[in-house]
mmCIF file with all atom_site columns, C-alpha atoms in Angstrom:
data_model
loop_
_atom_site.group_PDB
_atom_site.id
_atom_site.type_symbol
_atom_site.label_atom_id
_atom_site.label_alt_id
_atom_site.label_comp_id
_atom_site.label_asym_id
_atom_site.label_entity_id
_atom_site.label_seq_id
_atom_site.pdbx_PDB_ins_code
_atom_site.Cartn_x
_atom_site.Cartn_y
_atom_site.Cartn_z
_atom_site.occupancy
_atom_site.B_iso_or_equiv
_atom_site.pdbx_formal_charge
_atom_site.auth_seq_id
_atom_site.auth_comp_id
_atom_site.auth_asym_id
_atom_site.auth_atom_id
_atom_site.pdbx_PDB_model_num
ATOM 1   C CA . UNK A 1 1   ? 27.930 -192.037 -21.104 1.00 56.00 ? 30  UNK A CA 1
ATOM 2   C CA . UNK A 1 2   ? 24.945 -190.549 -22.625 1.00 64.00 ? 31  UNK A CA 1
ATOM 3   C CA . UNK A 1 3   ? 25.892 -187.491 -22.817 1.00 76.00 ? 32  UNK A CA 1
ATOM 4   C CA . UNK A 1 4   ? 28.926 -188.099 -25.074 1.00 76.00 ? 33  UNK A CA 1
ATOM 5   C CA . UNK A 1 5   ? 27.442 -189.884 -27.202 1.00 78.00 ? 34  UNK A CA 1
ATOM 6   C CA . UNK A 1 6   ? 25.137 -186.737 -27.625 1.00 83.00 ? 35  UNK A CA 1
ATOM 7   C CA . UNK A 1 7   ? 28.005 -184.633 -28.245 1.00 84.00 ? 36  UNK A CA 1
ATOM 8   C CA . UNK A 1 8   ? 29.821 -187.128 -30.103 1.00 82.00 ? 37  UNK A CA 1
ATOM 9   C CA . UNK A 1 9   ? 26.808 -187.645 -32.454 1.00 79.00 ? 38  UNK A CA 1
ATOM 10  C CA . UNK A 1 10  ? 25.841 -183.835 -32.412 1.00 83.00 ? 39  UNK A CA 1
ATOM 11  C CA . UNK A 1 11  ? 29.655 -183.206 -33.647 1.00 80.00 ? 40  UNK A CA 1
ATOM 12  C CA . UNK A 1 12  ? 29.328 -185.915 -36.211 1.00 74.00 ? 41  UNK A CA 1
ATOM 13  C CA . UNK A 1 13  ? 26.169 -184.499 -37.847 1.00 76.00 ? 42  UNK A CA 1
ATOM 14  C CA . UNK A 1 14  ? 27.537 -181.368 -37.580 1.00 74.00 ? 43  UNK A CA 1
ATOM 15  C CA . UNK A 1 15  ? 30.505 -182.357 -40.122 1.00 72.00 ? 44  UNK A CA 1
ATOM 16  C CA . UNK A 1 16  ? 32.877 -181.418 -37.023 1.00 78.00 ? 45  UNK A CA 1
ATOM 17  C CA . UNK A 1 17  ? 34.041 -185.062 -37.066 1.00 76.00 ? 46  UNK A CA 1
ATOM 18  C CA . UNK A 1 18  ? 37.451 -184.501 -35.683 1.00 81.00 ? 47  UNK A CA 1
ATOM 19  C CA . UNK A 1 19  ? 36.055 -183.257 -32.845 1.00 84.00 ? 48  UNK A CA 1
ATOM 20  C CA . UNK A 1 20  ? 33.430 -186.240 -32.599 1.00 83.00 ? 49  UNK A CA 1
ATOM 21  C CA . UNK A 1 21  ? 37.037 -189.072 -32.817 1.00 83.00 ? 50  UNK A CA 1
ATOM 22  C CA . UNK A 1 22  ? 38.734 -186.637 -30.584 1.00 85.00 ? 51  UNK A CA 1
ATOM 23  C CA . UNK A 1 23  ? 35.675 -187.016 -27.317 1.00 84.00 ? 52  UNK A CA 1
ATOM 24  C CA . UNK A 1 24  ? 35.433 -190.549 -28.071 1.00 83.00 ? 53  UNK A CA 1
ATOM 25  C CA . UNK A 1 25  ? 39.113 -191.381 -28.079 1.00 85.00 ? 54  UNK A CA 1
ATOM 26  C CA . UNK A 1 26  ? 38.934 -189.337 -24.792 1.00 84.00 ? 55  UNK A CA 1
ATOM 27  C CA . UNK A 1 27  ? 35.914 -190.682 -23.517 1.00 82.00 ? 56  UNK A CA 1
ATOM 28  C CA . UNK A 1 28  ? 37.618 -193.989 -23.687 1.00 80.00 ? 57  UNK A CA 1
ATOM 29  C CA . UNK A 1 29  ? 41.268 -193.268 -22.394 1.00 83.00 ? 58  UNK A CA 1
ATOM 30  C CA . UNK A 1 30  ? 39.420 -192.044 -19.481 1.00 77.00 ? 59  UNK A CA 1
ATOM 31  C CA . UNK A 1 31  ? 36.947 -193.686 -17.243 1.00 76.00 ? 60  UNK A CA 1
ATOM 32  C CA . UNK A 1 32  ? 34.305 -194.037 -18.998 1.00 75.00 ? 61  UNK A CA 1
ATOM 33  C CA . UNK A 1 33  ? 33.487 -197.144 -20.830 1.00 79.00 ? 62  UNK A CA 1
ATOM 34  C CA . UNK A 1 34  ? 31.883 -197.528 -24.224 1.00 82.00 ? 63  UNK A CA 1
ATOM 35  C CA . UNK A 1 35  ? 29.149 -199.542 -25.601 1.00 86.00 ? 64  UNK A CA 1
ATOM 36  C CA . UNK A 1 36  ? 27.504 -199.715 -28.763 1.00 88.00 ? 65  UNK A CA 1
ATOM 37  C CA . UNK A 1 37  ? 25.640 -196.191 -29.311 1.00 87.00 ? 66  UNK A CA 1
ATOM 38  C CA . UNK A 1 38  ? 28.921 -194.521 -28.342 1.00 86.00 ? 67  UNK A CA 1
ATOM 39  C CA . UNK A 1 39  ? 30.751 -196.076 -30.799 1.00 89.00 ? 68  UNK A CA 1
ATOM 40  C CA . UNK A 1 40  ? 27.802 -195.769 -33.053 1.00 88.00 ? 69  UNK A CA 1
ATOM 41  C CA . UNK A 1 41  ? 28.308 -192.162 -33.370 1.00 86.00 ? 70  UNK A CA 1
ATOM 42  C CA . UNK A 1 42  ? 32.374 -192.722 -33.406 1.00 88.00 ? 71  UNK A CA 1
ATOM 43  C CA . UNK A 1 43  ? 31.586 -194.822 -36.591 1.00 90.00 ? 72  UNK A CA 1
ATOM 44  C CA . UNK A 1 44  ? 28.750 -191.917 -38.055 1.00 87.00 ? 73  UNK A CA 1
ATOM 45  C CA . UNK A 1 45  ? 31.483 -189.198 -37.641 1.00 86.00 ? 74  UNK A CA 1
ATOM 46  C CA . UNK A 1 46  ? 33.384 -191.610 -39.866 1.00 87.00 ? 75  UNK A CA 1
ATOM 47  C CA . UNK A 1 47  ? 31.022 -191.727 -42.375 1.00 86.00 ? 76  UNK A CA 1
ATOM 48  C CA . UNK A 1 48  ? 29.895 -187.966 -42.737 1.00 83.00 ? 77  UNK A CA 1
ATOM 49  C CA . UNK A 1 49  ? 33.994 -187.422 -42.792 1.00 82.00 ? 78  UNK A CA 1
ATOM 50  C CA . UNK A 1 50  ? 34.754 -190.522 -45.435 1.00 80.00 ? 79  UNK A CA 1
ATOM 51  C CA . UNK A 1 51  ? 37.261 -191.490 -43.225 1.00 86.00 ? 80  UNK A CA 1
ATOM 52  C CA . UNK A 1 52  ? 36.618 -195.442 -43.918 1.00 91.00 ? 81  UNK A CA 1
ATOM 53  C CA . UNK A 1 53  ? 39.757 -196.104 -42.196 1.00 94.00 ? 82  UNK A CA 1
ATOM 54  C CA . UNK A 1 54  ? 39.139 -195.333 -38.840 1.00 90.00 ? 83  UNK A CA 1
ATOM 55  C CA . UNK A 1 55  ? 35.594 -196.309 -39.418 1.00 92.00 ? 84  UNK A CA 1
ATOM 56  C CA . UNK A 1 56  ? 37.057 -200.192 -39.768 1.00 94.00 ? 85  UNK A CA 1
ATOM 57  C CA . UNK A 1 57  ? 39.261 -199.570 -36.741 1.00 93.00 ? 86  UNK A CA 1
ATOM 58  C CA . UNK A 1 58  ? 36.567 -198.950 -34.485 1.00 92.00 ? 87  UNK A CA 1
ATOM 59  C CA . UNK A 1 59  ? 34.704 -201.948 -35.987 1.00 94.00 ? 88  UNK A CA 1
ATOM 60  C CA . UNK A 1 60  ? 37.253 -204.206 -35.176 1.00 93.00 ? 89  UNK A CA 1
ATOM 61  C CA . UNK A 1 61  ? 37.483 -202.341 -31.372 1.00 90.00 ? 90  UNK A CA 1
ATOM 62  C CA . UNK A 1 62  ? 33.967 -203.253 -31.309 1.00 91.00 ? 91  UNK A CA 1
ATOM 63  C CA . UNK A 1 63  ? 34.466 -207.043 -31.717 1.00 91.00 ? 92  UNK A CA 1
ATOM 64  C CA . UNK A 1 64  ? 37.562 -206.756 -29.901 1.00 89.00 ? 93  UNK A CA 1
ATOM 65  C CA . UNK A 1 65  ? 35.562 -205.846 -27.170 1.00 86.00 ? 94  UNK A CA 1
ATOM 66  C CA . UNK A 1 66  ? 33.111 -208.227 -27.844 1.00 88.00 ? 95  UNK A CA 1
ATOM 67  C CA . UNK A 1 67  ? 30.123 -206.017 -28.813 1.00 91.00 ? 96  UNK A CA 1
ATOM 68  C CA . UNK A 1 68  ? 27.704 -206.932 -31.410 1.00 90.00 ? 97  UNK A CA 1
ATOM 69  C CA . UNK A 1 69  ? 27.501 -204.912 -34.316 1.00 93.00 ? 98  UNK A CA 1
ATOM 70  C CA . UNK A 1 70  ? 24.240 -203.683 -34.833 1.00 93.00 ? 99  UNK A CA 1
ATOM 71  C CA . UNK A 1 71  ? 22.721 -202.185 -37.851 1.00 94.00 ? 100 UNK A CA 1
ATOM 72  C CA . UNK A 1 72  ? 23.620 -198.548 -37.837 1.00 92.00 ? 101 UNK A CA 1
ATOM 73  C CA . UNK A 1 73  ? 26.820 -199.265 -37.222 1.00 94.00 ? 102 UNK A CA 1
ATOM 74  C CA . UNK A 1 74  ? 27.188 -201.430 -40.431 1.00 95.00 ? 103 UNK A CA 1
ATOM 75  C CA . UNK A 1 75  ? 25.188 -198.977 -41.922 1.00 95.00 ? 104 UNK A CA 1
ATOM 76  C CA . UNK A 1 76  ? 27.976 -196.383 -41.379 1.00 92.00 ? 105 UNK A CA 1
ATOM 77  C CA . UNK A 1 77  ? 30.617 -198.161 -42.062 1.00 94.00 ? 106 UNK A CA 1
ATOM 78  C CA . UNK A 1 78  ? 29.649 -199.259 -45.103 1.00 96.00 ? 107 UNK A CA 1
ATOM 79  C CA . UNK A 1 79  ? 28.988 -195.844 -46.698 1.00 94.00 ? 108 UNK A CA 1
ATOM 80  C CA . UNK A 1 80  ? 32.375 -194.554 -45.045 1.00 92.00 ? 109 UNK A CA 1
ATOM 81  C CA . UNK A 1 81  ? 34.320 -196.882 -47.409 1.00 94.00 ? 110 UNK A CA 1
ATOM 82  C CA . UNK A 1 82  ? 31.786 -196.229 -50.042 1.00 93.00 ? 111 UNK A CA 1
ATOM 83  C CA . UNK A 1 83  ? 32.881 -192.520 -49.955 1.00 90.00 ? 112 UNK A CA 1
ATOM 84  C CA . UNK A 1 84  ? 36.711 -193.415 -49.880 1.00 90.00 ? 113 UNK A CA 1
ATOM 85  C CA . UNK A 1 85  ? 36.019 -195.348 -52.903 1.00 90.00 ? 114 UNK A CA 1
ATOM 86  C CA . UNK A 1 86  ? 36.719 -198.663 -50.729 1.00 92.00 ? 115 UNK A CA 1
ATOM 87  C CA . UNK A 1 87  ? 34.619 -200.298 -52.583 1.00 92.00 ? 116 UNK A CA 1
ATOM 88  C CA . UNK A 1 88  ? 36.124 -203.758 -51.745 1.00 94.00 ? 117 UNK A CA 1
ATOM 89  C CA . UNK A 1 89  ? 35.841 -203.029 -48.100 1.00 95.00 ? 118 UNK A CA 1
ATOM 90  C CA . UNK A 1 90  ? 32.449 -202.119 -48.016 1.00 95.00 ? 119 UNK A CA 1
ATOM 91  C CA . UNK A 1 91  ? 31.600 -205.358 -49.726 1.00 95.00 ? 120 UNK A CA 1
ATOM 92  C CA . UNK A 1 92  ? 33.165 -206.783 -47.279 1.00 95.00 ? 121 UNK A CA 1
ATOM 93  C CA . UNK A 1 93  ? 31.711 -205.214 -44.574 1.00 95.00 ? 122 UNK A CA 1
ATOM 94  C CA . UNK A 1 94  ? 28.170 -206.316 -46.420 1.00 96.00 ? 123 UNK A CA 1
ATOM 95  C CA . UNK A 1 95  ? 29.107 -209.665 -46.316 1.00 96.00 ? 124 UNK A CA 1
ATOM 96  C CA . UNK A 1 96  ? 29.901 -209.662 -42.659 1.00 95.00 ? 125 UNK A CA 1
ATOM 97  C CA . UNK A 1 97  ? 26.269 -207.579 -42.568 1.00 95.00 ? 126 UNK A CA 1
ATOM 98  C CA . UNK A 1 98  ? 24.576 -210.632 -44.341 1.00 95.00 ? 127 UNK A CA 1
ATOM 99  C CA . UNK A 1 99  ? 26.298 -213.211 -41.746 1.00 94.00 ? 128 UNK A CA 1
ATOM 100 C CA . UNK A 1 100 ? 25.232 -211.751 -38.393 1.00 93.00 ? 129 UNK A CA 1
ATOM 101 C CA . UNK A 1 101 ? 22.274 -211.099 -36.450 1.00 92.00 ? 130 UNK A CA 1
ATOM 102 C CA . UNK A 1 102 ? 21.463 -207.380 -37.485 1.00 93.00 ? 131 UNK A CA 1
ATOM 103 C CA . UNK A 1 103 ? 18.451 -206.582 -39.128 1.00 94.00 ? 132 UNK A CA 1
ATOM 104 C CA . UNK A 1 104 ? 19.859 -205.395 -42.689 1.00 95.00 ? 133 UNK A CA 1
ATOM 105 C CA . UNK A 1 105 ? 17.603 -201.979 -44.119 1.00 96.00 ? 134 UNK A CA 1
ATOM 106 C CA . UNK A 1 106 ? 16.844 -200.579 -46.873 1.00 96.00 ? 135 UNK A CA 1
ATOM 107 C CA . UNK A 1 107 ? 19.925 -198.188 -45.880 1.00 96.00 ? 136 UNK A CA 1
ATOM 108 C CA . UNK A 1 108 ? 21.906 -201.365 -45.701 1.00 96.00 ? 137 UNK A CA 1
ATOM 109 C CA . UNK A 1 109 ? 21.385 -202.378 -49.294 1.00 96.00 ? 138 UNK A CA 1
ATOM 110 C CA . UNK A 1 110 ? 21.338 -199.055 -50.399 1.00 96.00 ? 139 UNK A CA 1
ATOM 111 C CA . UNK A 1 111 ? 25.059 -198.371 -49.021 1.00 95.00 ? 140 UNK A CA 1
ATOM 112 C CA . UNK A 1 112 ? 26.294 -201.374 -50.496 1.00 95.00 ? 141 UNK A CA 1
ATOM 113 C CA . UNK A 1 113 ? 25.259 -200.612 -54.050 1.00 94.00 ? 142 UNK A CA 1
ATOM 114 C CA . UNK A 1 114 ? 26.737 -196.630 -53.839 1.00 93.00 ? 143 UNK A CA 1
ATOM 115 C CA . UNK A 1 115 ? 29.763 -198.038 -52.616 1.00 91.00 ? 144 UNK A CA 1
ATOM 116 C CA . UNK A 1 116 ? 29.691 -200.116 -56.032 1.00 90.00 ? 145 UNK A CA 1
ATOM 117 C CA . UNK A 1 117 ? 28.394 -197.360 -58.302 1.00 89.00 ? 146 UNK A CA 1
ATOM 118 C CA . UNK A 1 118 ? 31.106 -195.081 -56.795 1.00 82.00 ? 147 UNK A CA 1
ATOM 119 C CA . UNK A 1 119 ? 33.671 -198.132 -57.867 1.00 75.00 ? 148 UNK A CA 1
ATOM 120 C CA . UNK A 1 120 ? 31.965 -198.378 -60.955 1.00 74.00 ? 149 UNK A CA 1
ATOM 121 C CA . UNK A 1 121 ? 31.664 -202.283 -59.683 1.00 63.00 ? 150 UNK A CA 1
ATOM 122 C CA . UNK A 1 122 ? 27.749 -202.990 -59.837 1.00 55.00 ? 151 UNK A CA 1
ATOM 123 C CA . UNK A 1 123 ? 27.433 -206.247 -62.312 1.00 56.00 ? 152 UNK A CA 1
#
């Protein structure tokens, strides 16, 4: 499990995202079950890539599965729908941020307000 997570992360921060969704969808067809730092760096691929959509379907695997979203992974998600001008969904997201037990960051707040300035929505 570790070590595709590695990968998966290495792949994401190497802007070789498709390849990062691609191990993790594999990872979990297969036998090997994910937790929250795998889908961690499912959800970071997502965000280097801007694709906010699959960044909110893994989010909802997550509470499908009944994982708790931590920080980074709010974090991500946030700033994937910031850069795919979801504006609304990252607010959203924030919200949900604001309601649960993760420790929001400075990254936190600072995701939320690009997401606005990128939808020209910050009053």
């Amino acid at each position: 499990l570790y070590h595709y997570s590695a990968v998966i992360d290495a792949c994401a921060k190497s802007s070789t995202w498709l390849q990062a969704l691609g191990l993790f969808s594999e990872m979990t067809q297969g036998e090997v079950e994910s937790n929250v730092v795998t889908y961690s760096a499912a959800i970071s691929a997502c965000e280097h890539s801007g694709t906010w959509e699959q960044s909110l379907q893994l989010v909802n695997s997550i509470v499908h599965d009944a994982m708790e979203i931590n920080t980074i992974i709010f974090n991500a998600s946030i700033s994937a729908c910031g850069k795919g001008s979801k504006w609304e969904k990252a607010l959203q997201l924030f919200g949900e941020a604001m309601g649960s037990q993760a420790e929001l960051d400075t990254a936190t707040y600072s995701a939320a307000m690009s997401a606005c300035e990128k939808g020209r929505t910050w009053e």
